[in-house]
Amino acid sequence: MNPRAIALVRSNFRTVTESPRGTDRLTNAFYGYLFGDNPILRQLFPAGMDAQREKFVSALSYIIDILDDRERVSGFLEQLGRDHRKYGVESSHYSAAGKALHSALKSYTGALFWTSSIDAAWASVIDSVVTSMAAGADADDLPAQWSATVVEHRRVLDDLAVIRLRCDVPVPYEAGQYLPIRIPQRPRMWRYFSPAIPWNSSGELEFHVRRISGGWVSPSMVNETQVGDRWSLGAPLGGLRVDMHGGDDVLMIGTGTGLAPLRAQIMEMAMRGTNPRVHLFVGGRYPCDLYDMFTLWQLGMTNPWLTIVPVSELDTNPWWSPEPPAEMPEGMHQRLCGPIGSIVSSFGSWADRQVQIAGSPTMIRSIRQALILGGTPASRIAHDPV
Ligand SMILES: Cc1cc2nc3c(=O)[nH]c(=O)nc-3n(C[C@H](O)[C@H](O)[C@H](O)COP(=O)(O)OP(=O)(O)OC[C@H]3O[C@@H](n4cnc5c(N)ncnc54)[C@H](O)[C@@H]3O)c2cc1C
């Protein structure tokens, strides 16, 4: 795509994201056009559209951010097309969505500022988005959904559960990817979760789920899930992976349940003979948030290429946690205390590493910023879309 078109699209989109309630107005217009012209599509979406609107804006922002990286953008869009199969979206729906987005942007911008160059730039971006998504959906010969049974539900913290499932047929994911999940308690809502173990032929999966206060799905997963519940899983997504061929050492930073995709990759690497050196910084707000230290310690003890550094933002546990902060097991790096981004940067620039960050969107953004300020090239830093 030509750089001028990309620049025009970015600057026009900034007028949406930088204006108060701009993204609400744009998404209202988008879904208004989409459902107005194609009423039948409304039934594919949940009744409450707030989370859907947020997801739409995050995906669009991410696509616009990476537009000049052709390979990355088409890989992401093809995955997104495959992901949409679980909703019952068909190829023809993409052109309807593209038309609705074009009309929404035009009416948001207003006739005065909607020039023919902006019109053409958006038309070419939207065309390549809908074509890549439709191609991704058409090319996929995997099922749109899989089913799995909950076999264990363990509360490891008041707000965090480790949930194990066995799939009827193993889902073909790679360590580091994430899967859309739907639970019986929230039948029309899909959320993404990252398996915390690598693929295995028995179809066993493990997820670490944090309860987000006020959330629709995660409180139900943590509080109400029962052994025997049947969950639906969509096609795997995401491209967090260690490049074994480049040979560069690896820096991984995971906060909260962001540990899961990193842990899955480390476990998979542990099954191989030769690996690059891996530094894993694992973080939480309080010492008690470091919920998986025993497994990490075992991995660290048996894999000399792996160094694990626990970090908590605060040095003491909160008053509602009765335990004093646990000592780190012998042989393990002692816990460091402070903002994880600054702590990681204080070790050096990490400029020669392949870097992966996983965690909440706020943590990803702040750690990424701290690393870039500390000298890590942005192009070396990978994370899932936030
Ligand atoms: C690629 C990817 C992988 C993920 N993997 C995991 C995982 O392995 N384990 C896990 O527990 N979660 C994971 N998540 C987050 C998960 O998909 C849900 O977003 C989260 O569980 C909240 O869903 P909800 O329905 O409870 O909240 P919603 O009803 O969707 O949202 C309620 C409110 O909470 C806010 N919110 C949503 N997510 C977060 C968050 N993470 N931190 C702070 N505020 C938030 C929303 O902006 C909204 O305002 C992942 C997300 C992505 C994008």
XYZ file of C-alpha atoms and ligand atoms in Angstrom:
439
model
C 0.000 0.000 0.000
C 1.386 3.387 -0.870
C 2.916 5.405 1.994
C 0.855 8.516 1.229
C -2.408 6.561 1.493
C -1.222 5.071 4.796
C -0.314 8.516 6.150
C -3.721 9.918 5.144
C -5.580 7.030 6.768
C -3.543 7.364 9.959
C -4.056 11.086 10.280
C -7.778 10.782 9.547
C -8.116 7.967 12.112
C -6.277 10.088 14.705
C -9.128 12.608 14.482
C -11.366 9.802 15.734
C -9.161 8.400 18.499
C -8.004 11.776 19.789
C -11.403 13.398 20.045
C -13.570 12.848 23.148
C -16.068 10.040 22.471
C -14.725 9.874 18.896
C -14.496 6.090 18.874
C -18.037 5.778 20.304
C -19.393 8.015 17.567
C -17.529 6.117 14.852
C -18.610 2.666 16.079
C -22.222 3.814 16.541
C -22.220 5.029 12.947
C -20.518 1.822 11.721
C -22.979 -0.565 13.382
C -25.855 1.779 12.426
C -24.964 1.488 8.719
C -24.149 -2.225 8.983
C -27.405 -3.268 10.678
C -29.488 -0.671 8.804
C -28.456 -2.079 5.420
C -28.213 -5.731 6.546
C -30.686 -6.332 9.421
C -30.025 -10.069 9.295
C -26.445 -9.506 10.539
C -27.672 -8.175 13.924
C -28.360 -11.701 15.147
C -24.683 -12.627 14.789
C -23.748 -10.111 17.503
C -24.386 -10.158 21.281
C -27.281 -8.146 22.739
C -24.920 -5.805 24.632
C -22.512 -4.254 22.127
C -20.052 -2.412 24.435
C -17.317 -5.063 24.411
C -17.890 -5.583 20.675
C -17.362 -1.875 19.994
C -14.133 -1.885 22.045
C -12.856 -4.926 20.164
C -13.688 -3.345 16.821
C -11.739 -0.179 17.664
C -8.749 -2.139 19.061
C -8.551 -4.298 15.948
C -8.876 -1.306 13.611
C -6.246 0.678 15.573
C -3.879 -2.289 15.475
C -4.350 -2.759 11.720
C -3.709 0.943 11.088
C -0.577 0.833 13.285
C 0.966 -2.036 11.321
C -0.276 -1.076 7.830
C 3.243 -0.619 6.453
C 4.292 -4.125 7.493
C 2.591 -6.029 4.695
C 3.338 -9.520 5.962
C 2.230 -8.795 9.519
C -0.959 -7.035 8.503
C -2.073 -9.733 6.085
C -1.221 -12.474 8.615
C -3.323 -10.694 11.251
C -6.251 -10.104 8.894
C -6.316 -13.671 7.670
C -6.396 -14.854 11.302
C -9.163 -12.378 12.046
C -11.177 -13.754 9.112
C -10.724 -17.293 10.429
C -11.696 -16.086 13.911
C -14.967 -14.612 12.607
C -16.126 -17.996 11.309
C -17.178 -18.925 14.845
C -19.856 -16.181 14.715
C -21.280 -17.586 11.475
C -19.785 -14.744 9.395
C -19.586 -15.560 5.663
C -17.387 -14.083 2.909
C -20.198 -11.876 1.550
C -20.569 -10.167 4.940
C -17.090 -8.649 4.659
C -17.984 -6.388 1.750
C -21.070 -5.216 3.697
C -18.829 -4.402 6.693
C -16.312 -2.614 4.443
C -19.081 -0.480 2.928
C -20.458 0.358 6.399
C -17.008 1.380 7.663
C -16.411 3.617 4.645
C -19.792 5.336 5.153
C -19.184 5.686 8.913
C -15.765 7.312 8.406
C -17.178 9.627 5.784
C -20.076 10.788 7.939
C -17.808 11.084 11.023
C -15.285 13.247 9.151
C -17.934 15.448 7.527
C -18.163 16.631 3.920
C -15.888 19.612 4.535
C -12.821 17.515 5.415
C -13.575 14.303 3.479
C -11.398 14.959 0.415
C -11.178 12.707 -2.631
C -7.649 11.644 -1.522
C -8.907 10.547 1.904
C -11.800 8.759 0.245
C -9.459 6.853 -2.086
C -6.956 6.072 0.692
C -9.641 4.555 2.947
C -11.199 2.718 -0.010
C -7.897 0.989 -0.740
C -7.213 0.152 2.948
C -10.752 -1.167 3.482
C -10.580 -3.178 0.272
C -7.387 -4.892 1.346
C -8.787 -5.513 4.865
C -11.989 -7.167 3.639
C -10.211 -9.126 0.902
C -7.603 -10.531 3.326
C -10.220 -11.393 5.969
C -12.457 -13.142 3.438
C -9.436 -14.998 2.009
C -8.399 -16.100 5.517
C -11.901 -17.394 6.258
C -12.207 -19.185 2.891
C -8.763 -20.788 3.080
C -9.339 -22.337 6.494
C -10.320 -25.978 6.382
C -10.310 -26.415 10.179
C -13.628 -26.572 12.049
C -15.008 -23.163 13.091
C -15.406 -24.421 16.678
C -14.240 -27.170 19.018
C -15.807 -28.453 22.240
C -14.079 -29.267 25.505
C -15.064 -30.420 29.000
C -13.828 -28.739 32.172
C -11.941 -31.371 34.174
C -10.477 -29.171 36.924
C -11.163 -25.737 38.377
C -8.755 -24.532 41.041
C -8.802 -21.098 42.705
C -5.135 -20.198 43.159
C -5.949 -16.633 44.264
C -9.247 -15.095 45.265
C -9.534 -13.571 41.775
C -7.643 -16.137 39.712
C -8.495 -19.682 38.686
C -6.519 -22.345 36.880
C -8.977 -24.179 34.663
C -8.126 -27.435 32.897
C -10.107 -28.869 30.020
C -10.032 -31.910 27.795
C -11.025 -31.283 24.165
C -13.190 -33.815 22.305
C -10.677 -33.418 19.450
C -7.352 -31.618 20.106
C -7.317 -27.978 18.913
C -4.224 -27.465 16.718
C -2.645 -24.425 18.413
C 0.988 -23.416 18.784
C 2.467 -22.454 22.158
C 2.117 -18.663 22.510
C -1.186 -18.452 20.613
C -4.577 -17.613 22.123
C -8.054 -19.029 21.564
C -11.535 -17.505 21.591
C -13.657 -19.158 24.277
C -17.388 -19.251 24.986
C -18.804 -20.631 28.226
C -22.317 -21.974 28.850
C -23.033 -19.253 31.451
C -22.533 -16.541 28.763
C -23.739 -18.212 25.568
C -23.154 -15.402 23.043
C -19.942 -13.875 24.337
C -16.511 -14.917 23.155
C -13.339 -13.890 24.971
C -9.695 -14.667 24.209
C -7.542 -16.784 26.545
C -4.005 -18.098 26.130
C -3.299 -21.758 26.890
C -0.637 -22.025 29.600
C 0.662 -25.388 28.339
C 1.789 -26.466 24.868
C -0.312 -28.595 22.542
C -0.549 -32.276 23.433
C -2.158 -35.169 21.621
C -4.596 -35.863 24.482
C -6.243 -32.490 23.850
C -5.544 -31.229 27.369
C -5.664 -27.486 27.848
C -4.918 -25.251 30.814
C -6.045 -21.644 31.179
C -5.231 -19.102 33.879
C -8.212 -16.798 34.236
C -8.254 -13.570 36.216
C -11.605 -12.147 37.322
C -12.010 -8.626 35.952
C -14.241 -6.637 38.238
C -17.455 -5.685 36.417
C -16.633 -7.980 33.490
C -19.266 -10.135 31.811
C -17.371 -13.371 31.310
C -14.284 -13.671 33.546
C -16.175 -13.425 36.906
C -18.390 -16.253 35.762
C -15.378 -18.344 34.697
C -13.648 -17.822 38.037
C -16.698 -18.032 40.344
C -19.194 -20.328 38.620
C -17.296 -22.818 36.459
C -17.987 -26.435 37.424
C -16.196 -29.631 36.507
C -18.186 -31.114 33.618
C -19.094 -27.747 32.017
C -18.828 -27.782 28.244
C -16.878 -24.900 26.677
C -16.604 -23.903 23.006
C -13.255 -22.897 21.540
C -12.618 -21.051 18.277
C -9.655 -21.222 15.899
C -6.247 -20.338 17.407
C -4.855 -16.868 16.795
C -1.747 -14.828 17.439
C 1.874 -14.990 16.478
C 3.941 -14.839 19.686
C 6.784 -17.234 19.026
C 10.502 -17.597 19.592
C 12.495 -17.441 16.360
C 14.755 -20.463 16.790
C 16.541 -19.900 13.478
C 17.721 -16.332 14.121
C 19.534 -17.631 17.216
C 19.073 -14.424 19.242
C 18.506 -14.738 22.959
C 15.062 -14.017 24.325
C 13.546 -11.608 26.825
C 10.025 -12.430 28.024
C 7.990 -10.240 30.355
C 4.662 -11.503 31.657
C 2.421 -9.842 34.205
C -0.577 -11.492 35.850
C -2.130 -14.137 33.612
C 0.041 -12.765 30.779
C 2.423 -15.415 32.057
C 0.320 -18.100 30.302
C 1.498 -17.775 26.652
C 5.130 -17.370 27.772
C 4.939 -20.392 30.077
C 3.489 -22.512 27.243
C 6.417 -21.557 24.985
C 9.001 -22.212 27.713
C 7.451 -25.614 28.434
C 7.642 -26.446 24.766
C 11.266 -25.296 24.567
C 12.042 -27.471 27.585
C 11.215 -30.489 25.417
C 13.975 -29.536 22.924
C 17.709 -30.173 23.135
C 19.069 -26.749 22.255
C 17.569 -23.378 23.020
C 18.596 -19.720 23.069
C 19.003 -18.174 26.514
C 15.675 -16.960 27.902
C 15.222 -14.309 30.590
C 11.673 -14.380 31.964
C 10.524 -11.495 34.164
C 7.276 -12.453 35.839
C 5.328 -9.723 37.567
C 2.333 -8.902 39.715
C 1.113 -6.029 41.811
C 1.588 -7.775 45.160
C 4.019 -10.591 46.060
C 1.008 -12.944 46.407
C 0.095 -12.291 42.748
C 3.095 -14.410 41.716
C 0.867 -17.443 41.758
C 2.888 -19.878 39.669
C 6.353 -19.669 41.202
C 6.605 -23.356 42.056
C 6.181 -24.503 38.436
C 8.488 -21.740 37.215
C 11.075 -22.720 39.803
C 10.956 -26.340 38.588
C 11.371 -25.160 34.992
C 14.269 -22.891 35.997
C 16.021 -25.647 37.972
C 15.935 -28.142 35.109
C 16.705 -25.816 32.193
C 20.059 -24.003 32.415
C 19.140 -21.687 29.505
C 16.260 -20.216 31.534
C 16.589 -17.377 34.087
C 13.477 -16.314 35.986
C 13.204 -13.002 37.786
C 10.105 -12.451 39.944
C 8.991 -8.833 40.321
C 6.215 -7.298 42.405
C 5.185 -3.689 42.220
C 4.690 -3.505 46.014
C 6.822 -5.233 48.611
C 4.086 -6.425 50.983
C 0.887 -8.348 50.508
C -2.438 -6.476 50.840
C -4.257 -6.572 54.165
C -6.799 -9.068 52.840
C -4.070 -11.597 52.074
C -3.289 -13.241 55.433
C 0.106 -14.685 54.399
C 3.398 -12.749 54.606
C 5.235 -12.562 51.234
C 6.611 -16.026 50.424
C 10.371 -16.566 50.223
C 11.528 -17.513 46.742
C 12.689 -21.143 46.540
C 16.402 -21.712 46.983
C 18.394 -21.301 43.773
C 15.904 -18.870 42.322
C 16.445 -15.165 41.720
C 15.083 -13.197 44.693
C 11.999 -11.095 44.071
C 12.640 -7.515 42.965
C 10.294 -4.724 43.846
C 9.086 -1.788 41.713
C 7.474 -1.048 38.343
C 8.363 -4.003 36.150
C 9.189 -1.914 33.049
C 11.804 0.136 34.943
C 13.245 -2.966 36.587
C 13.660 -4.790 33.269
C 15.225 -1.691 31.675
C 17.644 -1.318 34.582
C 19.292 -4.587 33.470
C 20.398 -3.031 30.155
C 18.997 -2.135 26.751
C 18.123 -5.720 25.671
C 18.729 -4.448 22.129
C 20.071 -7.810 20.948
C 17.087 -9.841 22.232
C 13.852 -11.006 20.727
C 11.364 -9.543 23.180
C 7.860 -10.691 24.065
C 5.486 -8.881 26.436
C 2.192 -10.319 27.676
C -0.304 -8.964 30.189
C -3.131 -6.462 30.427
C -3.260 -3.757 27.728
C -2.103 -1.081 30.210
C 0.875 -3.166 31.339
C 1.875 -4.020 27.766
C 1.844 -0.350 26.785
C 3.825 0.825 29.802
C 6.450 -1.943 29.631
C 6.872 -1.407 25.881
C 7.380 2.311 26.463
C 9.946 1.695 29.241
C 11.891 -0.728 27.044
C 11.951 1.628 24.071
C 13.150 4.469 26.315
C 15.825 2.119 27.646
C 17.138 1.427 24.128
C 15.239 -1.671 22.910
C 14.319 -1.182 19.237
C 10.512 -1.187 18.837
C 10.844 -3.635 15.944
C 12.258 -6.268 18.336
C 9.239 -6.133 20.667
C 6.314 -8.487 20.054
C 2.978 -8.661 21.879
C -0.588 -9.659 21.119
C -2.965 -6.931 19.893
C -4.081 -4.777 22.838
C -4.828 -11.939 23.124
C -5.518 -11.991 24.471
C -5.236 -13.029 25.347
C -5.832 -13.049 26.611
N -5.515 -14.061 27.481
C -6.037 -14.055 28.730
C -5.676 -15.080 29.681
O -4.922 -16.015 29.381
N -6.208 -14.999 30.923
C -7.072 -13.981 31.297
O -7.515 -13.965 32.445
N -7.444 -13.024 30.400
C -6.968 -13.045 29.137
N -7.347 -12.075 28.240
C -8.403 -11.104 28.630
C -9.802 -11.730 28.338
O -9.929 -11.970 26.953
C -10.959 -10.798 28.719
O -10.786 -9.558 28.099
C -11.048 -10.601 30.221
O -11.221 -11.855 30.839
C -12.239 -9.700 30.569
O -13.423 -10.247 30.035
P -14.817 -9.902 30.732
O -15.904 -10.403 29.850
O -14.832 -10.362 32.144
O -14.814 -8.325 30.764
P -15.592 -7.386 29.718
O -17.051 -7.449 30.027
O -15.151 -7.718 28.343
O -14.979 -5.985 30.084
C -15.369 -5.288 31.294
C -14.419 -4.127 31.503
O -13.125 -4.615 31.892
C -12.106 -4.074 31.044
N -11.088 -5.128 30.803
C -11.166 -6.155 29.940
N -10.049 -6.920 30.028
C -9.260 -6.344 30.951
C -7.971 -6.648 31.484
N -7.261 -7.718 31.068
N -7.472 -5.836 32.429
C -8.167 -4.756 32.881
N -9.394 -4.409 32.399
C -9.935 -5.183 31.457
C -12.843 -3.727 29.744
O -12.138 -2.689 29.063
C -14.195 -3.283 30.236
O -14.168 -1.933 30.606
C -6.762 -12.035 26.990
C -7.064 -11.017 26.078
C -6.454 -10.986 24.842
C -6.774 -9.855 23.893
